[in-house]
Amino acid sequence: MTPIKTNQKKVVYHVFTRLFGNTNTTNKPWGTIEENGVGKFVDFTPKALQEIKDLGVTHIWYTGVPHHAVITDYTPYGISNDDPYVVKGRAGSPYAVKDYYQVDPDMAVNPENRLEEFDALINRTHEAGLKVIIDIVPNHVARKYESLNTPQGSIAFGKNDDTSVAYAKHNNFYYIPGEDFKVPEWQNGYQPLGGEEVKTADHNFIESPAKWTGNGSRDAQPDQNDWYETVKINYGVSPDGHKDFDELPEDAGHWDYKKHFEFWEGKEVPASWKQFKDIALFWIAKGVDGFRYDMAEMVPVEFWSYMNAAIKMERPNAFLMAEVYNPQLYREYIFKGKMDYLYDKVELYDTIKHVMQGHGSTDHFAPILKYQEDIEVNMLHFLENHDEQRIASDAFAGAADKGKPAMVVSALISKAPTMIYFGQELGEPALEDLGFGDPTRTSIFDYGSVPSLVRWVNDKNFDGAKSTSEELALRDFYKRLLNFSLENSAIMGEYADIHWHNRQHTEWYNDRVHSFVRWSETDKLIIVTNFDANDTFGFELQLPQDIIQQWKLNDGTYKAIDQLYGEEEAKLTIKEQSGSMRVDIKPLQSFVFRVE
């Protein structure tokens, strides 16, 4: 096993686990597991994992591992059935967890041994030199949470709740006393399972009293657009907003995780805090290397201080990433909540998406980096994930190649981790309608397969022998870029924007191209990208005086060789502390010039 360097760029391969190895191409809307098939843990063979690592990956995020509510009948294994009226799709949402101490039975060859099969996957992943990340969804659980596997000494959610009151500090859920839960009124012709009736469903789903819904709805009958399949977890915040726990002092953002851990020692915290800490430590003990936290900002930052500090005490190098979509909360959740990484969604992703679509300006990139200067390393970059549209879908960019310049910027502009979504490297457009939800996003709710991935998997050979030439060329681009980001020291070194200088001083340079520099003691990089899908641009790229001074370049001519394909060579001329380099860049082309 090759250890991951502590100062190395981190690259996360985000994979929807039950879709990865499924080579059944039926893809019938609302299809059953027998009709559409399902991927298994064993599909991540040593060969498959080695190919993922060789792509330039350090961590793999197995999405949908914890046991969530499903329609498929697993009663022979002691698992109760779930009603289609409170499950999204036929395979179910991975974010409606039914048992945090067990894994999803769909992905086991033998559901009875499903936890052992996942243990084996953890071991195989580590043997391939990759770290393992799984989901923890702290804000909500499945409507019918039913942990049959809660270890002795831990308590299943809801077991000790006082259901006669709306709120109590140590209740796991919020209640609506005197009212029973009712399923939503279905709108716009929607019918669970497309209208099909299943023999295991009687629709007499009893929840009395009703609980608050996962997104915070306090109605006994939530709306169809609410997260009606889930119930909200209580973290000791009363319905009127009062906090029944100690708050962190202002200077806690400067503390290390050990001091955060000490702060909570001996303090009484809400029961839900302890239960989720136990869950996290259970998986850490199994060899999981980190977590992705769903909708973390819906949970108090004090809880994250408590739990993340406890995790770091056990595993100091644990990889902890989270969804936080309010930029005003970024620093609080990083410094006080002890998060390692947050999604850079509403700033870099949203901005770069507009540029990819042809109606945004690259002028907006540098101000984002400037605003994030103190948290740059903590802002995880991505262009696709399970919540977002595929780049190649018509609703996003309509062509996978439009992601290439964006990927160069996303992967090389900062020290932050890079994340790609399985199939992104093959240009997957997500055209399939599998039931719940719409095409443009690969479905996370239904059984099915991912066509571009099926071709690459090639009957479990994982060699791309059935991939198209376009798919293989795109994968080669990702492989070159991601491995370069891991290997070149400048990517974990210094950054400076040269885009704005060139916008002011360079003829023909425009806001469809972008440029910046990265450097270390041994490497000096000039990165130039063209986001325009139609036009070639030529210009004399200028290197500002302060960069020339920091790089200690004397007057003369320097060779600059592109590091992605090695075919392009430019000349950087330095004269009287002024630098220039002729660049002719084709549509959607990128150069990563290394100054020799």
Coordinates of C-alpha atoms in Angstrom, one line a residue:
M1 CA 0.0 0.0 0.0
T2 CA 1.4 3.4 -1.1
P3 CA 0.9 6.0 1.7
I4 CA -0.7 9.3 0.8
K5 CA 1.7 12.2 1.4
T6 CA 0.5 14.6 4.1
N7 CA 1.4 17.6 1.9
Q8 CA -0.1 16.1 -1.2
K9 CA -3.2 17.3 -3.1
K10 CA -6.2 15.2 -2.2
V11 CA -8.5 13.9 -5.0
V12 CA -11.8 12.3 -4.1
Y13 CA -13.6 9.8 -6.5
H14 CA -17.3 10.1 -5.6
V15 CA -19.0 7.0 -6.6
F16 CA -22.6 6.0 -6.3
T17 CA -21.9 2.5 -5.0
R18 CA -24.9 0.5 -6.2
L19 CA -24.6 1.8 -9.8
F20 CA -20.8 1.4 -10.3
G21 CA -20.6 -2.3 -11.2
N22 CA -24.1 -2.8 -12.6
T23 CA -23.8 -3.9 -16.3
N24 CA -27.5 -4.6 -16.8
T25 CA -28.6 -2.1 -19.4
T26 CA -32.4 -2.5 -19.1
N27 CA -32.9 0.8 -17.3
K28 CA -36.7 0.5 -17.1
P29 CA -38.4 3.4 -15.3
W30 CA -39.2 2.3 -11.7
G31 CA -37.6 -1.1 -12.6
T32 CA -37.2 -3.7 -9.9
I33 CA -33.8 -5.0 -8.7
E34 CA -34.4 -8.1 -10.8
E35 CA -35.3 -6.1 -13.9
N36 CA -32.6 -3.4 -13.8
G37 CA -29.9 -5.1 -11.7
V38 CA -27.7 -3.5 -9.0
G39 CA -24.0 -3.2 -8.4
K40 CA -22.4 -5.0 -5.5
F41 CA -19.5 -4.3 -3.1
V42 CA -17.6 -7.1 -4.7
D43 CA -17.7 -5.2 -8.1
F44 CA -14.9 -3.0 -6.6
T45 CA -12.3 -5.6 -7.5
P46 CA -8.6 -5.0 -7.0
K47 CA -8.4 -4.3 -10.7
A48 CA -11.2 -1.7 -10.5
L49 CA -9.7 0.0 -7.5
Q50 CA -6.3 0.1 -9.1
E51 CA -7.8 1.8 -12.2
I52 CA -9.5 4.3 -10.0
K53 CA -6.3 5.0 -8.1
D54 CA -4.3 5.3 -11.4
L55 CA -6.8 7.9 -12.5
G56 CA -5.1 10.2 -10.0
V57 CA -7.3 9.5 -6.9
T58 CA -6.4 9.4 -3.2
H59 CA -9.8 8.9 -1.6
I60 CA -12.9 7.1 -2.6
W61 CA -16.3 8.2 -1.3
Y62 CA -18.7 5.3 -1.3
T63 CA -22.1 7.0 -1.5
G64 CA -25.2 5.2 -0.2
V65 CA -23.5 2.6 2.1
P66 CA -25.5 3.0 5.4
H67 CA -28.7 0.9 5.3
H68 CA -31.5 3.2 4.0
A69 CA -35.2 2.6 3.5
V70 CA -35.8 0.3 0.5
I71 CA -38.8 -1.2 -1.3
T72 CA -37.2 -4.5 -2.2
D73 CA -38.4 -7.2 0.2
Y74 CA -35.7 -8.3 2.7
T75 CA -37.9 -9.7 5.4
P76 CA -36.1 -13.1 5.2
Y77 CA -33.1 -11.3 6.7
G78 CA -35.1 -9.7 9.5
I79 CA -35.5 -6.4 7.8
S80 CA -38.9 -4.8 7.9
N81 CA -40.5 -3.6 4.7
D82 CA -40.8 0.1 3.9
D83 CA -43.9 1.7 2.3
P84 CA -43.5 3.2 -1.1
Y85 CA -45.4 6.3 0.1
V86 CA -42.5 7.2 2.4
V87 CA -39.7 6.1 0.1
K88 CA -38.4 8.0 -2.9
G89 CA -37.8 5.8 -5.9
R90 CA -37.8 2.0 -5.8
A91 CA -34.2 1.7 -4.5
G92 CA -34.7 4.5 -2.0
S93 CA -32.8 7.6 -1.1
P94 CA -29.4 7.0 0.5
Y95 CA -30.2 10.0 2.6
A96 CA -33.1 8.3 4.4
V97 CA -31.0 6.1 6.7
K98 CA -32.9 3.3 8.4
D99 CA -30.0 1.7 10.4
Y100 CA -26.7 3.5 11.0
Y101 CA -25.0 0.3 12.2
Q102 CA -25.6 -1.7 9.1
V103 CA -25.0 -1.4 5.3
D104 CA -27.5 -1.5 2.5
P105 CA -28.5 -5.0 1.7
D106 CA -28.9 -4.3 -2.1
M107 CA -25.1 -4.3 -2.5
A108 CA -24.3 -7.6 -0.8
V109 CA -24.0 -10.9 -2.6
N110 CA -25.4 -12.4 0.6
P111 CA -27.5 -9.8 2.5
E112 CA -27.0 -11.8 5.7
N113 CA -23.3 -11.1 5.5
R114 CA -23.5 -7.6 4.2
L115 CA -21.4 -5.9 6.9
E116 CA -18.7 -8.5 6.4
E117 CA -18.8 -7.8 2.6
F118 CA -18.3 -4.1 3.3
D119 CA -15.5 -4.8 5.7
A120 CA -13.8 -6.7 2.9
L121 CA -14.3 -3.7 0.6
I122 CA -12.6 -1.4 3.1
N123 CA -9.6 -3.8 3.2
R124 CA -9.4 -4.0 -0.6
T125 CA -9.6 -0.2 -0.9
H126 CA -6.8 0.2 1.6
E127 CA -4.7 -2.4 -0.2
A128 CA -5.1 -0.4 -3.4
G129 CA -3.6 2.6 -1.6
L130 CA -6.9 4.5 -1.3
K131 CA -8.7 6.0 1.7
V132 CA -12.4 5.3 2.4
I133 CA -15.1 7.9 2.9
I134 CA -18.8 7.2 3.7
D135 CA -21.8 9.3 4.3
I136 CA -23.2 10.4 7.7
V137 CA -26.5 12.3 7.5
P138 CA -26.8 14.1 10.8
N139 CA -29.9 16.2 10.2
H140 CA -32.5 13.5 9.5
V141 CA -33.2 9.7 9.4
A142 CA -35.7 7.6 7.6
R143 CA -39.3 7.9 8.7
K144 CA -39.2 4.3 9.9
Y145 CA -35.7 4.3 11.6
E146 CA -35.3 0.8 13.0
S147 CA -31.8 -0.1 14.0
L148 CA -31.6 -3.8 14.6
N149 CA -27.9 -3.6 15.0
T150 CA -27.3 -0.9 17.5
P151 CA -24.4 -2.1 19.7
Q152 CA -24.8 -2.7 23.4
G153 CA -24.2 0.6 25.2
S154 CA -25.6 2.7 22.4
I155 CA -29.3 3.7 22.0
A156 CA -31.4 3.5 18.8
F157 CA -32.9 6.8 17.7
G158 CA -36.3 7.5 19.3
K159 CA -36.2 4.5 21.7
N160 CA -36.2 6.7 24.9
D161 CA -38.2 9.7 23.5
D162 CA -41.0 11.2 25.5
T163 CA -43.6 11.5 22.6
S164 CA -46.1 13.4 24.7
V165 CA -44.2 16.7 24.2
A166 CA -43.1 18.6 21.1
Y167 CA -39.6 19.0 22.4
A168 CA -37.3 17.7 25.2
K169 CA -33.6 18.1 25.3
H170 CA -32.8 14.4 25.2
N171 CA -35.5 13.5 22.7
N172 CA -34.1 12.4 19.4
F173 CA -37.1 13.8 17.4
Y174 CA -39.5 16.7 17.4
Y175 CA -43.2 15.7 17.8
I176 CA -46.6 17.0 16.9
P177 CA -48.7 15.7 19.9
G178 CA -52.2 14.7 19.1
E179 CA -51.8 14.4 15.4
D180 CA -50.9 11.5 13.2
F181 CA -48.6 11.6 10.2
K182 CA -50.2 11.8 6.8
V183 CA -48.5 11.3 3.5
P184 CA -48.4 14.3 1.2
E185 CA -51.0 15.1 -1.4
W186 CA -49.4 14.0 -4.6
Q187 CA -49.0 16.7 -7.2
N188 CA -48.4 17.0 -11.0
G189 CA -49.5 13.4 -11.7
Y190 CA -46.8 11.9 -9.4
Q191 CA -47.5 8.4 -8.1
P192 CA -45.1 6.4 -6.0
L193 CA -43.5 3.6 -8.1
G194 CA -45.2 5.1 -11.1
G195 CA -48.6 3.9 -9.8
E196 CA -47.6 0.2 -9.4
E197 CA -48.9 -1.5 -6.3
V198 CA -46.6 -3.9 -4.4
K199 CA -47.8 -6.7 -2.2
T200 CA -45.7 -5.6 0.7
A201 CA -47.3 -2.1 0.9
D202 CA -50.6 -1.5 2.7
H203 CA -50.2 2.3 2.9
N204 CA -51.3 2.2 6.6
F205 CA -48.1 3.9 7.5
I206 CA -48.6 4.7 11.2
E207 CA -46.6 7.5 12.9
S208 CA -48.5 8.6 16.0
P209 CA -47.8 11.2 17.0
A210 CA -46.4 12.7 13.8
K211 CA -42.8 13.9 13.8
W212 CA -41.3 17.0 12.2
T213 CA -40.0 16.3 8.7
G214 CA -36.3 16.3 7.8
N215 CA -36.2 19.8 6.2
G216 CA -37.9 21.3 9.3
S217 CA -41.6 21.1 8.2
R218 CA -43.8 21.1 11.3
D219 CA -46.9 19.9 9.5
A220 CA -48.3 16.5 10.3
Q221 CA -48.9 16.2 6.5
P222 CA -45.8 17.6 4.8
D223 CA -45.8 18.9 1.3
Q224 CA -44.6 16.7 -1.6
N225 CA -41.6 19.0 -2.0
D226 CA -40.6 18.6 1.7
W227 CA -38.2 15.8 2.6
Y228 CA -41.3 13.8 3.6
E229 CA -39.5 10.4 3.7
T230 CA -37.3 11.6 6.6
V231 CA -37.7 13.0 10.2
K232 CA -35.6 15.7 11.7
I233 CA -33.1 15.0 14.4
N234 CA -33.2 17.2 17.6
Y235 CA -29.8 18.5 18.7
G236 CA -31.1 20.3 21.8
V237 CA -32.5 23.3 20.0
S238 CA -36.0 24.1 21.1
P239 CA -38.8 25.0 18.6
D240 CA -38.3 28.7 19.5
G241 CA -34.6 28.5 18.9
H242 CA -33.3 28.2 22.5
K243 CA -30.1 26.1 22.8
D244 CA -30.0 23.5 25.6
F245 CA -26.2 23.1 25.6
D246 CA -23.1 25.1 26.2
E247 CA -22.0 27.5 23.5
L248 CA -18.4 27.8 22.4
P249 CA -16.5 30.9 23.4
E250 CA -15.6 33.3 20.6
D251 CA -11.9 32.3 20.6
A252 CA -12.8 28.6 20.1
G253 CA -12.0 29.1 16.4
H254 CA -8.3 29.2 17.3
W255 CA -8.4 26.0 19.3
D256 CA -7.0 22.7 18.0
Y257 CA -9.2 19.6 18.1
K258 CA -7.7 18.5 21.5
K259 CA -8.8 21.6 23.2
H260 CA -12.3 21.2 21.7
F261 CA -12.4 17.7 23.0
E262 CA -11.4 18.9 26.5
F263 CA -14.1 21.6 26.4
W264 CA -16.9 19.0 26.1
E265 CA -15.4 16.6 28.7
G266 CA -17.8 16.4 31.6
K267 CA -20.5 18.6 30.0
E268 CA -24.0 17.3 29.6
V269 CA -24.9 17.3 25.9
P270 CA -28.2 16.3 24.2
A271 CA -28.7 12.5 23.6
S272 CA -28.5 12.8 19.8
W273 CA -25.0 14.2 20.1
K274 CA -23.7 11.1 21.9
Q275 CA -25.6 8.8 19.5
F276 CA -24.1 10.3 16.4
K277 CA -20.6 10.3 18.0
D278 CA -21.0 6.6 18.7
I279 CA -22.0 6.0 15.1
A280 CA -19.0 7.9 13.7
L281 CA -16.6 6.1 16.1
F282 CA -18.1 2.7 15.2
W283 CA -17.2 3.2 11.5
I284 CA -13.8 4.7 12.3
A285 CA -13.0 1.6 14.3
K286 CA -14.0 -0.5 11.2
G287 CA -11.3 1.3 9.2
V288 CA -13.3 4.1 7.5
D289 CA -11.0 7.0 7.0
G290 CA -13.5 9.9 6.9
F291 CA -17.0 11.1 6.3
R292 CA -19.1 13.3 4.1
Y293 CA -21.7 15.1 6.2
D294 CA -25.0 15.9 4.5
M295 CA -26.5 19.4 5.0
A296 CA -24.1 20.1 7.9
E297 CA -25.3 23.7 8.4
M298 CA -28.7 22.5 9.5
V299 CA -27.0 21.1 12.6
P300 CA -25.5 23.4 15.4
V301 CA -21.8 24.1 15.0
E302 CA -21.3 23.1 18.7
F303 CA -22.3 19.6 17.8
W304 CA -19.6 19.5 15.1
S305 CA -17.0 20.7 17.6
Y306 CA -18.1 17.9 19.9
M307 CA -18.2 15.1 17.3
N308 CA -15.3 16.1 15.0
A309 CA -13.0 16.5 18.0
A310 CA -13.9 13.0 19.2
I311 CA -13.2 11.6 15.8
K312 CA -9.8 13.4 15.5
M313 CA -8.8 12.0 18.9
E314 CA -9.2 8.6 17.5
R315 CA -8.0 9.3 13.9
P316 CA -6.1 12.7 13.7
N317 CA -5.9 12.4 9.9
A318 CA -9.6 11.6 9.4
F319 CA -11.0 13.3 6.3
L320 CA -14.1 15.3 7.2
M321 CA -16.0 17.1 4.5
A322 CA -19.4 18.7 4.6
E323 CA -22.2 20.5 2.7
V324 CA -22.4 24.1 3.9
Y325 CA -24.0 26.4 1.4
N326 CA -24.0 29.7 3.2
P327 CA -20.6 31.5 2.7
Q328 CA -21.2 33.5 5.9
L329 CA -21.0 30.3 7.8
Y330 CA -17.9 28.8 6.2
R331 CA -15.4 30.0 8.7
E332 CA -17.5 29.1 11.7
Y333 CA -17.9 25.5 10.5
I334 CA -14.3 25.2 9.6
F335 CA -12.7 26.8 12.7
K336 CA -15.3 26.2 15.4
G337 CA -16.8 23.1 13.9
K338 CA -13.4 21.5 13.1
M339 CA -14.5 20.6 9.5
D340 CA -11.6 19.9 7.2
Y341 CA -13.4 20.7 3.9
L342 CA -16.6 22.3 2.7
Y343 CA -18.2 22.2 -0.7
D344 CA -17.2 25.3 -2.7
K345 CA -20.7 25.2 -4.3
V346 CA -22.2 28.7 -4.2
E347 CA -19.0 30.5 -5.1
L348 CA -16.6 28.7 -7.4
Y349 CA -18.9 26.0 -8.7
D350 CA -21.8 28.3 -9.5
T351 CA -19.5 30.9 -11.0
I352 CA -17.6 28.4 -13.2
K353 CA -20.8 26.7 -14.3
H354 CA -22.0 30.1 -15.7
V355 CA -18.8 30.4 -17.7
M356 CA -19.1 26.9 -19.0
Q357 CA -22.6 27.7 -20.2
G358 CA -21.3 30.7 -22.1
H359 CA -22.9 33.5 -20.0
G360 CA -20.4 34.1 -17.3
S361 CA -17.1 35.9 -17.0
T362 CA -13.7 34.5 -15.9
D363 CA -13.2 37.9 -14.2
H364 CA -15.1 36.5 -11.2
F365 CA -12.7 33.7 -10.4
A366 CA -9.9 35.6 -8.7
P367 CA -12.1 37.6 -6.3
I368 CA -13.4 34.3 -5.0
L369 CA -9.9 33.1 -4.3
K370 CA -9.1 36.4 -2.6
Y371 CA -12.2 36.2 -0.4
Q372 CA -11.3 32.6 0.6
E373 CA -7.6 33.3 1.2
D374 CA -7.6 32.2 4.8
I375 CA -9.7 29.1 4.1
E376 CA -8.6 28.3 0.5
V377 CA -7.2 24.8 1.5
N378 CA -10.6 23.9 3.1
M379 CA -12.9 24.6 0.1
L380 CA -13.3 21.4 -1.8
H381 CA -13.7 21.9 -5.6
F382 CA -16.0 19.9 -7.9
L383 CA -17.9 20.2 -11.2
E384 CA -20.2 17.2 -10.7
N385 CA -21.7 15.3 -7.8
H386 CA -24.9 13.3 -7.2
D387 CA -26.9 16.5 -6.5
E388 CA -25.8 18.4 -9.6
Q389 CA -26.5 18.0 -13.3
R390 CA -24.0 16.2 -15.4
I391 CA -21.7 18.6 -17.5
A392 CA -22.6 16.8 -20.7
S393 CA -26.4 17.1 -20.1
D394 CA -28.2 19.7 -22.2
A395 CA -29.4 21.4 -19.0
F396 CA -25.7 22.1 -18.0
A397 CA -23.2 22.5 -20.8
G398 CA -24.4 20.0 -23.4
A399 CA -20.9 18.6 -24.1
A400 CA -18.3 17.0 -21.8
D401 CA -15.4 18.8 -23.4
K402 CA -16.7 22.1 -22.0
G403 CA -15.7 20.7 -18.6
K404 CA -12.0 20.5 -19.6
P405 CA -10.9 24.1 -19.0
A406 CA -13.1 24.3 -15.9
M407 CA -11.5 21.1 -14.6
V408 CA -8.0 22.6 -15.1
V409 CA -9.0 25.7 -13.1
S410 CA -10.9 23.7 -10.5
A411 CA -8.0 21.2 -9.9
L412 CA -5.0 23.5 -10.1
I413 CA -6.1 26.9 -8.8
S414 CA -5.8 26.1 -5.1
K415 CA -4.5 23.6 -2.5
A416 CA -8.0 22.4 -1.8
P417 CA -9.1 18.8 -2.6
T418 CA -10.6 18.0 -6.0
M419 CA -13.6 15.8 -6.3
I420 CA -14.9 14.1 -9.4
Y421 CA -18.1 12.1 -9.8
F422 CA -17.9 8.6 -11.3
G423 CA -18.7 8.8 -15.0
Q424 CA -17.6 12.4 -15.2
E425 CA -14.3 11.3 -16.6
L426 CA -16.2 9.5 -19.4
G427 CA -18.5 12.4 -20.3
E428 CA -21.7 10.7 -18.9
P429 CA -24.8 12.8 -19.9
A430 CA -27.4 11.1 -17.6
L431 CA -30.1 10.8 -20.2
E432 CA -32.0 8.0 -18.5
D433 CA -35.4 8.4 -16.8
L434 CA -35.3 5.7 -14.1
G435 CA -38.4 6.8 -12.2
F436 CA -38.1 9.3 -9.3
G437 CA -36.4 12.5 -10.4
D438 CA -35.5 13.8 -13.8
P439 CA -32.7 13.0 -16.3
T440 CA -29.6 15.3 -16.4
R441 CA -28.7 13.9 -12.9
T442 CA -27.7 10.2 -12.5
S443 CA -30.5 8.8 -10.4
I444 CA -29.8 8.1 -6.8
F445 CA -33.3 6.8 -6.1
D446 CA -33.8 3.9 -8.5
Y447 CA -32.1 0.8 -9.8
G448 CA -30.2 1.2 -13.0
S449 CA -26.9 1.5 -14.7
V450 CA -24.7 4.3 -16.1
P451 CA -24.2 3.7 -19.9
S452 CA -20.7 5.3 -20.3
L453 CA -19.5 3.4 -17.2
V454 CA -21.0 0.1 -18.4
R455 CA -18.9 0.4 -21.5
W456 CA -15.7 1.2 -19.4
V457 CA -16.4 -1.6 -16.9
N458 CA -16.6 -4.0 -19.9
D459 CA -18.1 -7.1 -18.3
K460 CA -16.1 -6.5 -15.1
N461 CA -12.8 -6.2 -16.9
F462 CA -12.5 -2.5 -16.0
D463 CA -10.4 -1.8 -19.0
G464 CA -12.5 0.6 -21.2
A465 CA -12.4 -1.9 -24.1
K466 CA -16.0 -1.0 -25.0
S467 CA -15.7 2.7 -24.4
T468 CA -15.9 5.1 -27.4
S469 CA -12.8 6.9 -28.6
E470 CA -14.2 10.2 -27.2
E471 CA -14.8 8.6 -23.8
L472 CA -11.2 7.3 -23.7
A473 CA -9.7 10.6 -24.8
L474 CA -11.6 12.4 -22.0
R475 CA -10.6 9.9 -19.4
D476 CA -7.0 10.3 -20.6
F477 CA -7.3 14.0 -20.1
Y478 CA -8.6 13.6 -16.5
K479 CA -5.9 11.0 -15.8
R480 CA -3.2 13.4 -16.9
L481 CA -4.6 16.4 -15.1
L482 CA -5.4 14.6 -11.8
N483 CA -2.0 12.8 -11.6
F484 CA -0.2 16.1 -12.4
S485 CA -2.1 17.8 -9.5
L486 CA -0.8 15.0 -7.2
E487 CA 2.8 15.0 -8.3
N488 CA 3.7 18.6 -9.0
S489 CA 5.0 20.5 -5.9
A490 CA 3.7 23.9 -7.2
I491 CA 0.1 22.8 -6.7
M492 CA 0.6 22.8 -3.0
G493 CA 2.7 25.9 -3.2
E494 CA 2.0 29.5 -3.9
Y495 CA -0.7 31.0 -6.1
A496 CA -1.1 34.4 -7.8
D497 CA -3.7 35.7 -10.3
I498 CA -2.3 37.1 -13.6
H499 CA -5.7 37.3 -15.2
W500 CA -6.6 40.8 -14.1
H501 CA -3.2 42.2 -15.1
N502 CA -3.7 40.7 -18.6
R503 CA -7.2 42.0 -18.9
Q504 CA -5.8 45.5 -18.3
H505 CA -2.6 45.3 -20.4
T506 CA -2.9 42.5 -23.1
E507 CA -4.5 43.1 -26.5
W508 CA -6.9 40.3 -27.5
Y509 CA -6.9 38.8 -24.0
N510 CA -10.5 38.6 -22.8
D511 CA -12.9 37.1 -20.2
R512 CA -13.4 33.8 -22.0
V513 CA -9.8 32.9 -21.1
H514 CA -8.2 32.7 -17.7
S515 CA -4.7 32.6 -16.4
F516 CA -2.9 32.2 -13.1
V517 CA 0.5 31.1 -11.8
R518 CA 1.5 28.5 -9.2
W519 CA 5.0 27.9 -7.9
S520 CA 7.3 26.2 -5.4
E521 CA 11.0 26.1 -4.9
T522 CA 11.4 23.6 -7.7
D523 CA 8.4 24.3 -10.1
K524 CA 7.1 27.4 -11.8
L525 CA 3.8 27.1 -13.6
I526 CA 1.8 29.4 -15.9
I527 CA -1.7 28.1 -16.5
V528 CA -3.9 29.4 -19.3
T529 CA -7.4 28.1 -20.2
N530 CA -9.9 28.9 -23.0
F531 CA -13.5 28.5 -22.0
D532 CA -14.8 29.4 -25.4
A533 CA -16.1 26.5 -27.4
N534 CA -15.8 28.2 -30.8
D535 CA -13.0 30.7 -30.9
T536 CA -9.2 30.5 -30.9
F537 CA -7.4 33.4 -29.2
G538 CA -3.8 34.6 -29.7
F539 CA -2.1 37.1 -27.4
E540 CA 1.2 38.1 -25.7
L541 CA 0.5 36.9 -22.2
Q542 CA 2.1 39.2 -19.7
L543 CA 3.9 38.1 -16.5
P544 CA 3.6 40.9 -13.9
Q545 CA 6.7 42.4 -12.4
D546 CA 6.1 41.1 -8.8
I547 CA 6.0 37.5 -10.1
I548 CA 9.2 38.0 -12.0
Q549 CA 10.8 39.2 -8.8
Q550 CA 9.4 36.4 -6.7
W551 CA 10.6 33.8 -9.2
K552 CA 14.0 35.5 -9.4
L553 CA 14.0 35.5 -13.2
N554 CA 16.9 37.4 -14.9
D555 CA 16.6 38.9 -18.3
G556 CA 16.6 36.3 -21.0
T557 CA 14.5 33.7 -22.7
Y558 CA 13.1 30.7 -20.9
K559 CA 11.5 27.6 -22.3
A560 CA 8.0 26.8 -21.1
I561 CA 6.7 23.3 -21.8
D562 CA 3.0 22.2 -21.4
Q563 CA 2.7 19.5 -18.8
L564 CA -0.6 18.0 -19.8
Y565 CA 0.4 16.7 -23.3
G566 CA 4.0 17.8 -23.7
E567 CA 3.4 18.9 -27.2
E568 CA 3.3 22.6 -26.8
E569 CA 6.3 24.7 -26.1
A570 CA 6.4 28.5 -25.6
K571 CA 9.1 31.0 -24.9
L572 CA 8.9 33.3 -21.9
T573 CA 10.9 36.4 -22.5
I574 CA 12.1 38.6 -19.6
K575 CA 13.4 42.0 -20.4
E576 CA 13.9 44.8 -17.8
Q577 CA 11.6 43.1 -15.3
S578 CA 8.8 42.7 -17.9
G579 CA 7.7 39.3 -19.0
S580 CA 5.7 38.1 -22.0
M581 CA 4.9 34.8 -23.7
R582 CA 3.1 34.2 -27.0
V583 CA 0.0 32.0 -26.5
D584 CA -2.3 30.7 -29.2
I585 CA -5.0 28.8 -27.5
K586 CA -7.7 26.8 -29.3
P587 CA -11.4 26.4 -28.2
L588 CA -11.6 24.6 -24.8
Q589 CA -7.9 24.1 -24.7
S590 CA -5.7 24.5 -21.6
F591 CA -2.0 24.8 -21.1
V592 CA -0.1 24.1 -18.0
F593 CA 3.3 25.6 -18.8
R594 CA 6.3 24.7 -16.7
V595 CA 9.1 27.3 -16.9
E596 CA 12.4 25.5 -17.4

